[in-house]
Short mmCIF file of C-alpha atoms in Angstrom, two decimals:
data_model
loop_
_atom_site.label_atom_id
_atom_site.label_comp_id
_atom_site.label_asym_id
_atom_site.label_seq_id
_atom_site.Cartn_x
_atom_site.Cartn_y
_atom_site.Cartn_z
CA MET W 1269 112.58 125.36 102.83
CA THR W 1270 109.14 123.81 103.23
CA THR W 1271 108.29 120.46 101.62
CA PRO W 1272 104.98 119.50 100.00
CA GLN W 1273 104.57 116.85 102.68
CA GLU W 1274 104.83 119.49 105.40
CA VAL W 1275 102.19 121.63 103.69
CA LEU W 1276 99.82 118.67 103.38
CA LYS W 1277 100.39 117.82 107.03
CA MET W 1278 99.64 121.41 108.02
CA ILE W 1279 96.36 121.26 106.09
CA GLN W 1280 95.45 118.04 107.85
CA ASP W 1281 96.58 119.05 111.36
CA GLN W 1282 94.79 122.43 111.25
CA ASP W 1283 91.73 120.98 109.52
CA ILE W 1284 91.96 123.54 106.70
CA GLN W 1285 89.21 122.93 104.17
CA MET W 1286 89.94 125.59 101.54
CA ILE W 1287 93.14 126.25 99.59
CA ASP W 1288 93.53 129.56 97.72
CA LEU W 1289 95.87 129.32 94.72
CA LYS W 1290 97.31 132.70 93.72
CA PHE W 1291 99.21 133.50 90.53
CA ILE W 1292 100.15 136.66 88.65
CA ASP W 1293 98.99 137.66 85.17
CA MET W 1294 101.26 139.30 82.60
CA PRO W 1295 100.50 142.97 83.50
CA GLY W 1296 101.07 142.24 87.21
CA ILE W 1297 97.74 141.62 89.00
CA TRP W 1298 97.20 138.63 91.29
CA GLN W 1299 94.53 136.16 90.20
CA HIS W 1300 93.25 133.25 92.30
CA LEU W 1301 91.33 130.00 92.33
CA THR W 1302 90.02 128.47 95.57
CA VAL W 1303 89.78 124.68 95.77
CA HIS W 1304 88.77 122.16 98.42
CA ARG W 1305 91.66 120.39 100.08
CA ASP W 1306 90.64 117.11 98.41
CA GLN W 1307 91.90 118.64 95.15
CA ILE W 1308 95.45 119.00 96.49
CA ASP W 1309 98.03 116.22 96.77
CA GLU W 1310 101.78 115.83 96.26
CA SER W 1311 101.40 115.92 92.47
CA SER W 1312 99.97 119.46 92.78
CA PHE W 1313 103.48 120.64 93.65
CA THR W 1314 105.03 119.07 90.52
CA GLU W 1315 102.35 118.61 87.86
CA GLY W 1316 100.02 121.37 89.04
CA VAL W 1317 96.28 121.99 89.31
CA PRO W 1318 94.51 122.45 85.95
CA PHE W 1319 92.64 125.65 85.06
CA ASP W 1320 91.41 127.64 82.05
CA GLY W 1321 93.98 130.24 81.03
CA SER W 1322 92.10 131.73 78.08
CA SER W 1323 90.72 134.70 80.01
CA ILE W 1324 94.04 135.72 81.60
CA ARG W 1325 95.44 138.91 80.08
CA GLY W 1326 98.26 138.32 77.60
CA TRP W 1327 98.10 134.52 77.81
CA LYS W 1328 96.30 131.78 75.91
CA ALA W 1329 93.81 131.70 73.05
CA ILE W 1330 90.57 129.87 73.76
CA ASN W 1331 91.57 126.92 71.56
CA GLU W 1332 94.67 126.20 73.70
CA SER W 1333 93.46 127.33 77.08
CA ASP W 1334 94.29 124.38 79.35
CA MET W 1335 97.05 125.27 81.81
CA ALA W 1336 98.25 124.14 85.24
CA MET W 1337 99.14 126.00 88.45
CA VAL W 1338 102.15 124.47 90.19
CA LEU W 1339 102.09 125.15 93.94
CA ASP W 1340 105.21 126.54 95.65
CA PRO W 1341 105.35 125.03 99.17
CA ASN W 1342 107.55 127.91 100.40
CA THR W 1343 104.78 130.48 99.97
CA VAL W 1344 102.04 129.25 102.32
CA TRP W 1345 100.18 131.44 104.82
CA ILE W 1346 96.70 131.60 106.29
CA ASP W 1347 94.77 134.30 104.45
CA PRO W 1348 93.78 136.89 107.09
CA PHE W 1349 90.87 138.30 105.07
CA MET W 1350 88.76 135.18 104.56
CA GLN W 1351 86.05 134.09 106.99
CA GLU W 1352 86.76 130.38 106.53
CA PRO W 1353 90.36 129.44 107.47
CA THR W 1354 92.00 129.34 104.04
CA LEU W 1355 95.56 128.43 103.14
CA SER W 1356 97.12 130.76 100.53
CA ILE W 1357 99.75 129.33 98.17
CA ILE W 1358 101.53 131.18 95.34
CA CYS W 1359 101.85 129.25 92.08
CA SER W 1360 103.84 129.21 88.85
CA ILE W 1361 102.29 128.16 85.54
CA ARG W 1362 103.06 125.00 83.55
CA GLU W 1363 102.06 123.88 80.05
CA PRO W 1364 100.19 120.59 80.61
CA ARG W 1365 100.74 119.49 77.00
CA THR W 1366 104.52 119.62 77.19
CA GLY W 1367 105.05 119.57 80.96
CA GLN W 1368 107.30 122.61 80.55
CA PRO W 1369 107.09 125.89 82.50
CA TYR W 1370 104.98 128.42 80.61
CA ASP W 1371 107.28 131.03 79.08
CA ARG W 1372 104.79 133.89 79.52
CA CYS W 1373 104.41 133.22 83.25
CA PRO W 1374 106.24 136.06 85.07
CA ARG W 1375 107.33 133.77 87.90
CA VAL W 1376 108.80 131.33 85.37
CA ILE W 1377 110.70 134.21 83.73
CA ALA W 1378 112.10 135.16 87.13
CA GLN W 1379 113.38 131.61 87.65
CA LYS W 1380 115.06 131.73 84.24
CA ALA W 1381 116.76 134.98 85.25
CA LEU W 1382 118.19 133.26 88.32
CA ASP W 1383 119.29 130.26 86.25
CA TYR W 1384 121.05 132.66 83.88
CA LEU W 1385 122.82 134.37 86.78
CA VAL W 1386 124.22 131.02 87.95
CA SER W 1387 125.22 130.04 84.41
CA THR W 1388 127.34 133.19 84.01
CA GLY W 1389 129.41 132.33 87.07
CA SER W 1390 129.00 135.94 88.22
CA GLY W 1391 127.01 134.92 91.30
CA ASP W 1392 124.45 132.51 92.69
CA THR W 1393 122.02 134.87 94.45
CA ALA W 1394 120.37 138.15 93.46
CA PHE W 1395 118.88 140.19 96.29
CA PHE W 1396 116.15 142.78 95.71
CA GLY W 1397 114.59 145.23 98.14
CA PRO W 1398 111.65 147.22 96.70
CA GLU W 1399 110.26 150.29 98.47
CA ALA W 1400 106.73 150.71 97.14
CA GLU W 1401 104.90 153.96 97.96
CA PHE W 1402 101.13 154.36 97.84
CA PHE W 1403 98.23 156.72 98.62
CA ILE W 1404 95.45 156.10 101.13
CA PHE W 1405 92.31 157.86 99.90
CA ASP W 1406 88.86 158.20 101.48
CA ASP W 1407 87.06 158.35 98.16
CA VAL W 1408 87.76 157.73 94.48
CA ARG W 1409 85.47 158.13 91.51
CA PHE W 1410 86.28 157.93 87.81
CA ASP W 1411 84.48 157.34 84.53
CA GLN W 1412 85.13 157.54 80.80
CA ASN W 1413 82.58 157.26 78.04
CA GLN W 1414 81.79 158.76 74.66
CA HIS W 1415 80.77 162.19 75.97
CA SER W 1416 82.41 162.60 79.39
CA GLY W 1417 85.50 161.71 81.34
CA TYR W 1418 86.67 162.60 84.82
CA TYR W 1419 88.39 161.42 88.00
CA TYR W 1420 88.03 162.50 91.60
CA VAL W 1421 90.14 161.47 94.60
CA ASP W 1422 89.83 162.76 98.14
CA SER W 1423 91.54 162.38 101.50
CA VAL W 1424 90.85 163.92 104.88
CA GLU W 1425 94.60 164.72 104.89
CA GLY W 1426 94.49 166.54 101.55
CA ARG W 1427 95.76 170.10 101.77
CA TRP W 1428 93.01 171.00 99.30
CA ASN W 1429 90.54 170.36 102.14
CA SER W 1430 91.97 172.99 104.49
CA GLY W 1431 88.91 175.17 103.82
CA ARG W 1432 86.26 172.44 103.74
CA GLU W 1433 83.39 172.39 106.23
CA GLU W 1434 84.10 169.28 108.31
CA SER W 1435 82.16 170.11 111.49
CA PRO W 1436 84.79 170.84 112.69
CA ASN W 1437 87.77 171.08 110.35
CA LEU W 1438 90.78 170.74 112.68
CA GLY W 1439 93.23 172.00 110.06
CA TYR W 1440 95.90 169.32 110.37
CA LYS W 1441 96.58 168.81 106.66
CA PRO W 1442 100.12 168.13 105.39
CA ARG W 1443 101.33 170.88 103.07
CA TYR W 1444 102.13 169.96 99.48
CA LYS W 1445 105.57 168.26 99.36
CA GLU W 1446 105.83 168.49 103.20
CA GLY W 1447 104.25 165.23 104.30
CA TYR W 1448 107.49 163.44 105.20
CA PHE W 1449 107.49 162.11 108.78
CA PRO W 1450 104.92 164.36 110.54
CA VAL W 1451 103.58 163.06 113.84
CA ALA W 1452 99.90 162.83 114.77
CA PRO W 1453 97.49 164.53 114.49
CA THR W 1454 98.84 165.63 111.08
CA ASP W 1455 99.67 162.00 110.32
CA THR W 1456 96.24 160.36 110.52
CA SER W 1457 97.22 156.87 109.29
CA GLN W 1458 99.53 155.63 112.07
CA ASP W 1459 97.14 152.92 113.29
CA ILE W 1460 96.15 151.66 109.86
CA ARG W 1461 99.82 151.42 108.79
CA THR W 1462 100.69 149.54 111.96
CA GLU W 1463 97.92 147.04 111.28
CA MET W 1464 99.06 146.69 107.68
CA LEU W 1465 102.61 145.97 108.81
CA LEU W 1466 101.64 143.41 111.45
CA VAL W 1467 99.25 141.60 109.11
CA MET W 1468 102.04 141.40 106.53
CA ALA W 1469 104.20 139.71 109.15
CA LYS W 1470 101.50 137.10 109.73
CA CYS W 1471 101.63 136.41 105.99
CA GLY W 1472 105.35 135.67 106.13
CA VAL W 1473 106.75 139.02 105.01
CA PRO W 1474 109.80 140.10 107.09
CA ILE W 1475 108.67 143.57 108.19
CA GLU W 1476 110.82 146.57 109.12
CA LYS W 1477 109.04 149.94 109.38
CA HIS W 1478 106.32 152.27 108.18
CA HIS W 1479 105.94 156.04 107.76
CA HIS W 1480 104.11 158.88 106.07
CA GLU W 1481 105.52 159.96 102.73
CA VAL W 1482 106.20 163.36 101.15
CA ALA W 1483 102.91 164.13 99.41
CA THR W 1484 99.77 165.47 101.01
CA GLY W 1485 96.58 163.43 100.74
CA GLY W 1486 97.71 160.27 102.52
CA GLN W 1487 100.90 159.12 100.81
CA CYS W 1488 102.66 156.37 102.80
CA GLU W 1489 105.24 153.61 102.67
CA LEU W 1490 105.77 150.33 104.52
CA GLY W 1491 109.17 148.68 104.54
CA PHE W 1492 110.12 145.02 104.43
CA ARG W 1493 113.52 143.34 104.35
CA PHE W 1494 115.26 142.55 101.07
CA GLY W 1495 115.02 139.01 99.74
CA LYS W 1496 116.05 136.75 96.92
CA LEU W 1497 114.56 137.75 93.56
CA ILE W 1498 111.46 135.54 93.46
CA GLU W 1499 111.00 135.76 97.22
CA ALA W 1500 111.09 139.58 97.10
CA ALA W 1501 108.54 139.65 94.26
CA ASP W 1502 106.27 137.27 96.22
CA TRP W 1503 106.54 139.54 99.25
CA LEU W 1504 105.74 142.63 97.18
CA MET W 1505 102.56 141.02 95.87
CA THR W 1506 101.61 140.05 99.43
CA TYR W 1507 102.38 143.64 100.50
CA LYS W 1508 99.95 145.05 97.92
CA TYR W 1509 97.27 142.47 98.77
CA VAL W 1510 97.47 143.13 102.51
CA ILE W 1511 97.56 146.92 102.23
CA LYS W 1512 94.50 147.06 99.96
CA ASN W 1513 92.48 144.70 102.12
CA VAL W 1514 93.37 146.33 105.44
CA GLY W 1515 92.49 149.67 103.84
CA LYS W 1516 89.10 148.31 102.78
CA LYS W 1517 88.46 147.23 106.38
CA TYR W 1518 88.93 150.87 107.46
CA GLY W 1519 86.75 152.19 104.64
CA LYS W 1520 89.82 153.47 102.78
CA THR W 1521 90.96 152.87 99.22
CA ILE W 1522 94.63 152.28 98.33
CA THR W 1523 96.36 153.05 95.04
CA PHE W 1524 99.91 152.36 93.83
CA MET W 1525 99.24 154.59 90.81
CA PRO W 1526 102.42 156.67 90.35
CA LYS W 1527 100.77 160.09 89.93
CA PRO W 1528 97.21 160.34 91.23
CA VAL W 1529 97.64 163.89 92.63
CA PHE W 1530 98.57 166.89 90.48
CA GLN W 1531 101.49 169.12 91.54
CA ASP W 1532 102.72 166.90 94.37
CA ASN W 1533 105.16 164.02 94.62
CA GLY W 1534 104.25 160.76 92.94
CA SER W 1535 104.68 157.20 94.23
CA GLY W 1536 107.76 155.27 93.17
CA MET W 1537 109.33 151.96 94.03
CA HIS W 1538 113.02 152.50 94.64
CA THR W 1539 114.62 149.08 94.17
CA HIS W 1540 117.77 148.03 96.04
CA GLN W 1541 119.77 145.20 94.48
CA SER W 1542 122.99 143.25 94.82
CA ILE W 1543 124.62 139.99 93.71
CA TRP W 1544 126.21 137.44 96.04
CA LYS W 1545 128.15 134.20 95.59
CA ASP W 1546 128.85 131.47 98.14
CA GLY W 1547 127.34 133.67 100.85
CA GLN W 1548 129.60 136.64 100.07
CA PRO W 1549 128.55 140.07 98.70
CA LEU W 1550 130.14 140.94 95.35
CA PHE W 1551 129.33 144.64 95.05
CA ALA W 1552 131.67 145.72 97.89
CA GLY W 1553 135.16 146.86 96.91
CA ASP W 1554 137.64 149.71 96.79
CA LYS W 1555 136.22 151.70 93.88
CA TYR W 1556 133.86 154.70 93.97
CA ALA W 1557 131.52 154.72 97.01
CA GLY W 1558 133.02 151.44 98.23
CA LEU W 1559 131.83 149.52 95.18
CA SER W 1560 133.63 146.71 93.41
CA GLU W 1561 134.42 146.80 89.70
CA MET W 1562 131.57 144.31 89.25
CA GLY W 1563 129.19 146.68 91.02
CA LEU W 1564 130.21 149.55 88.73
CA HIS W 1565 129.77 147.40 85.62
CA TYR W 1566 126.32 146.34 86.88
CA ILE W 1567 125.43 150.04 87.14
CA GLY W 1568 126.77 150.53 83.63
CA GLY W 1569 124.40 147.87 82.36
CA ILE W 1570 121.39 149.42 84.09
CA LEU W 1571 122.20 152.88 82.71
CA ARG W 1572 122.92 151.57 79.19
CA HIS W 1573 119.60 149.74 78.97
CA ALA W 1574 117.49 152.07 81.14
CA PRO W 1575 115.24 153.44 78.35
CA ALA W 1576 114.22 149.87 77.41
CA LEU W 1577 114.09 148.75 81.05
CA LEU W 1578 111.49 151.39 81.84
CA ALA W 1579 109.00 149.66 79.53
CA LEU W 1580 108.96 146.92 82.20
CA THR W 1581 109.80 148.82 85.40
CA ASN W 1582 107.50 151.80 84.64
CA PRO W 1583 104.87 150.16 82.46
CA SER W 1584 101.89 152.53 82.75
CA THR W 1585 101.10 155.73 80.89
CA ASN W 1586 100.71 157.34 84.31
CA SER W 1587 104.30 156.34 85.21
CA TYR W 1588 105.66 159.14 83.06
CA LYS W 1589 103.61 161.80 84.82
CA ARG W 1590 105.72 160.96 87.88
CA LEU W 1591 109.01 161.00 85.96
CA VAL W 1592 109.16 164.76 85.53
CA PRO W 1593 111.58 167.33 87.03
CA GLY W 1594 110.77 169.01 90.32
CA TYR W 1595 109.09 166.22 92.30
CA GLU W 1596 112.11 164.22 93.54
CA ALA W 1597 111.66 161.83 90.62
CA PRO W 1598 114.85 160.42 89.02
CA VAL W 1599 114.49 161.81 85.51
CA ASN W 1600 118.20 161.87 84.67
CA LEU W 1601 120.18 158.69 84.10
CA ALA W 1602 123.21 159.03 86.34
CA TYR W 1603 124.65 157.41 89.47
CA SER W 1604 125.90 158.89 92.70
CA GLN W 1605 126.72 158.12 96.32
CA GLY W 1606 123.85 159.15 98.56
CA ASN W 1607 122.41 161.57 95.98
CA ARG W 1608 118.67 161.03 95.71
CA SER W 1609 118.41 163.18 92.59
CA ALA W 1610 120.31 160.51 90.61
CA SER W 1611 118.45 157.57 89.06
CA ILE W 1612 120.95 155.19 90.68
CA ARG W 1613 122.01 155.86 94.24
CA ILE W 1614 124.67 153.98 96.18
CA PRO W 1615 123.35 154.14 99.74
CA LEU W 1616 125.80 154.95 102.51
CA SER W 1617 126.38 151.60 104.21
CA GLY W 1618 129.31 152.20 106.54
CA THR W 1619 132.00 149.53 106.64
CA ASN W 1620 129.69 146.54 106.35
CA PRO W 1621 130.30 144.93 102.93
CA LYS W 1622 127.05 142.95 103.23
CA ALA W 1623 125.10 146.21 103.08
CA LYS W 1624 126.76 147.38 99.86
CA ARG W 1625 124.15 147.65 97.14
CA LEU W 1626 122.73 150.01 94.55
CA GLU W 1627 119.29 151.57 94.46
CA PHE W 1628 117.56 152.07 91.09
CA ARG W 1629 115.07 154.86 91.77
CA CYS W 1630 113.08 154.92 88.53
CA PRO W 1631 110.65 151.96 88.99
CA ASP W 1632 107.12 152.26 90.32
CA ALA W 1633 104.71 149.70 91.73
CA THR W 1634 102.52 149.45 88.63
CA CYS W 1635 105.19 147.06 87.39
CA ASN W 1636 105.01 143.29 87.48
CA PRO W 1637 107.81 142.70 90.02
CA TYR W 1638 108.90 139.34 88.59
CA LEU W 1639 109.42 140.94 85.18
CA ALA W 1640 110.94 144.16 86.52
CA PHE W 1641 113.46 142.44 88.80
CA SER W 1642 114.39 139.95 86.08
CA ALA W 1643 114.91 142.71 83.52
CA MET W 1644 117.07 144.75 85.91
CA LEU W 1645 119.18 141.67 86.68
CA CYS W 1646 119.64 140.95 82.96
CA ALA W 1647 120.70 144.55 82.31
CA GLY W 1648 123.18 144.45 85.19
CA LEU W 1649 124.60 141.11 84.08
CA ASP W 1650 125.02 142.50 80.57
CA GLY W 1651 127.03 145.31 82.13
CA ILE W 1652 129.22 142.79 83.97
CA LYS W 1653 129.64 140.58 80.90
CA ASN W 1654 130.62 143.47 78.62
CA LYS W 1655 132.43 145.52 81.31
CA ILE W 1656 130.22 148.54 80.60
CA ASP W 1657 131.71 151.72 82.07
CA PRO W 1658 129.00 153.76 83.87
CA GLY W 1659 130.97 156.95 83.33
CA GLN W 1660 131.71 159.50 86.01
CA PRO W 1661 129.39 159.78 89.03
CA LEU W 1662 127.28 162.87 89.41
CA ASP W 1663 127.55 164.06 92.98
CA LYS W 1664 125.91 167.44 92.45
CA ASN W 1665 122.20 168.08 92.90
CA ILE W 1666 121.01 167.36 89.38
CA TYR W 1667 118.14 169.83 89.71
CA GLU W 1668 120.67 172.65 90.28
CA LEU W 1669 122.85 171.94 87.23
CA SER W 1670 123.25 174.59 84.55
CA PRO W 1671 121.54 173.92 81.20
CA GLU W 1672 124.97 173.19 79.68
CA GLU W 1673 125.80 170.61 82.35
CA LEU W 1674 122.33 169.07 82.26
CA ALA W 1675 122.48 168.62 78.48
CA LYS W 1676 125.28 166.11 78.98
CA VAL W 1677 123.18 163.89 81.27
CA PRO W 1678 120.90 161.33 79.52
CA SER W 1679 117.28 161.34 80.61
CA THR W 1680 114.48 158.82 80.93
CA PRO W 1681 111.89 158.39 78.14
CA GLY W 1682 109.09 160.93 78.32
CA SER W 1683 106.26 158.47 77.75
CA LEU W 1684 105.37 154.79 77.80
CA GLU W 1685 105.29 154.83 74.02
CA LEU W 1686 108.91 156.01 73.86
CA ALA W 1687 109.96 153.38 76.41
CA LEU W 1688 108.25 150.67 74.33
CA GLU W 1689 110.08 151.96 71.23
CA ALA W 1690 113.35 151.67 73.19
CA LEU W 1691 112.46 148.11 74.20
CA GLU W 1692 111.71 147.22 70.57
CA LYS W 1693 115.19 148.41 69.58
CA ASP W 1694 117.07 147.11 72.63
CA HIS W 1695 116.04 143.75 74.07
CA THR W 1696 118.77 141.27 73.16
CA PHE W 1697 120.08 141.65 76.72
CA LEU W 1698 116.76 140.05 77.77
CA THR W 1699 116.31 137.46 75.01
CA GLU W 1700 119.88 136.38 74.26
CA PRO W 1701 120.31 134.79 77.71
CA GLY W 1702 117.01 132.94 77.21
CA VAL W 1703 115.28 134.74 80.10
CA PHE W 1704 112.61 136.51 78.04
CA THR W 1705 111.47 135.08 74.71
CA GLU W 1706 111.03 137.15 71.58
CA ASP W 1707 107.37 136.12 71.70
CA PHE W 1708 107.01 137.59 75.18
CA ILE W 1709 108.68 140.90 74.27
CA GLN W 1710 106.51 141.36 71.19
CA THR W 1711 103.37 140.33 73.10
CA TRP W 1712 104.23 142.84 75.85
CA ILE W 1713 104.77 145.68 73.38
CA SER W 1714 101.58 144.89 71.46
CA TYR W 1715 99.53 144.52 74.63
CA LYS W 1716 100.70 147.85 76.02
CA LEU W 1717 100.13 149.70 72.75
CA ASP W 1718 96.72 148.15 72.05
CA ASN W 1719 95.32 148.33 75.59
CA GLU W 1720 96.94 151.43 77.11
CA VAL W 1721 98.89 153.74 74.81
CA ASN W 1722 96.48 153.87 71.86
CA PRO W 1723 93.25 154.02 73.93
CA MET W 1724 94.74 156.98 75.84
CA ARG W 1725 95.68 158.65 72.58
CA LEU W 1726 92.12 158.37 71.24
CA ARG W 1727 90.35 160.02 74.18
CA PRO W 1728 89.92 163.75 74.86
CA HIS W 1729 91.57 164.83 78.11
CA PRO W 1730 89.59 167.04 80.53
CA TYR W 1731 92.34 169.68 80.50
CA GLU W 1732 92.11 169.94 76.71
CA PHE W 1733 88.71 171.57 77.21
CA ALA W 1734 90.37 174.27 79.35
CA LEU W 1735 92.99 174.77 76.66
CA TYR W 1736 91.01 174.58 73.45
CA TYR W 1737 87.24 174.75 73.92
CA ASP W 1738 87.06 178.41 72.85
CA ALA W 1739 89.34 177.94 69.85
#
């Protein structure tokens, strides 16, 4: 743990002039305000630094816009992308009128989820380990107006470029669905991924590995160690920030969009999770796959509430273009040991009880991690509280089941609109514990419908011209 006094001493000792205050908006994008060090003192870590919150998506009206950023001293690092040495600090949001944490701040919601965990007596620590995939593109163009709409992405690795004049074209392009773990020269992003990983380490993220992913066109993944709920969400935001900025340095563009390439694998964010108490893991036991009864009930809660959960863990219209059969996406709501075609996988962890965990494979990195992790924890705790039976595991390859067998397996919602409908009907597991407010849930649903679902519904799609222009 780092104290405010230690942070202030670091600023003084290293003669840091600028402090960059980062916070996350409701949909999940980092925002920031840079202040001179004279604006920061010990009260900044308790009362916060004032700012105008009226222009932040999903937050305040202009007539009640004053808010405060409360600095977290455990999140400091020197920003590697700024010319002037600048100290980065992640903040939570406080209501200056009441002095209370702001109940639409995602980081505040995450803290309430942890407080709820402790209050149940089920555990005192929730660990999360997200695995966010992304694409590295060389070019992206898109536009939408009254009379035209299009997108264009390109990568030197794209299989679609195997016949392009490149003076010379060397031909090392990963085949569709065959981009997993190729060495150079087929894998062209080794050096950029290494730099991304090492820069993340300088920003305090405990790094592990990096590799090429399944899709052609530059799909990749970097790995970092699991952490406590808020810590893991902080690290994921740092991960996205670093990757995008290192990519920009190389003249590349990075997207965490789940399905930017047609007819190839999309990008997910498989999320490992477990609960501990007094330093001991609680998901290890003598039940199926070495799980405890608590672990199975946690899975039961995730599966029971999965359709509603996806409104927070898969919150974009594009998310549901990834969640389709045939592309290694977990469409069916089932659990299994080591089976990557199930939406919940229990990884093989040997005899080490500390490694026992579950992996929810549905989420993607368009989510706000503080909200997604909090919602998953609430669903799991509801399973523990109500002893929800997850049913029998499904150890077969789901994609090879007969139609009769498959009909018995529940599936994920087919669109963001359906997930939002599920959330409307099923959210007491989020609000009853006091983690999410009813106001937040209704604001989330309205925001997504008004800004994403309905605007998409109103616009012609380019493929509709291929289907219907000659009607």
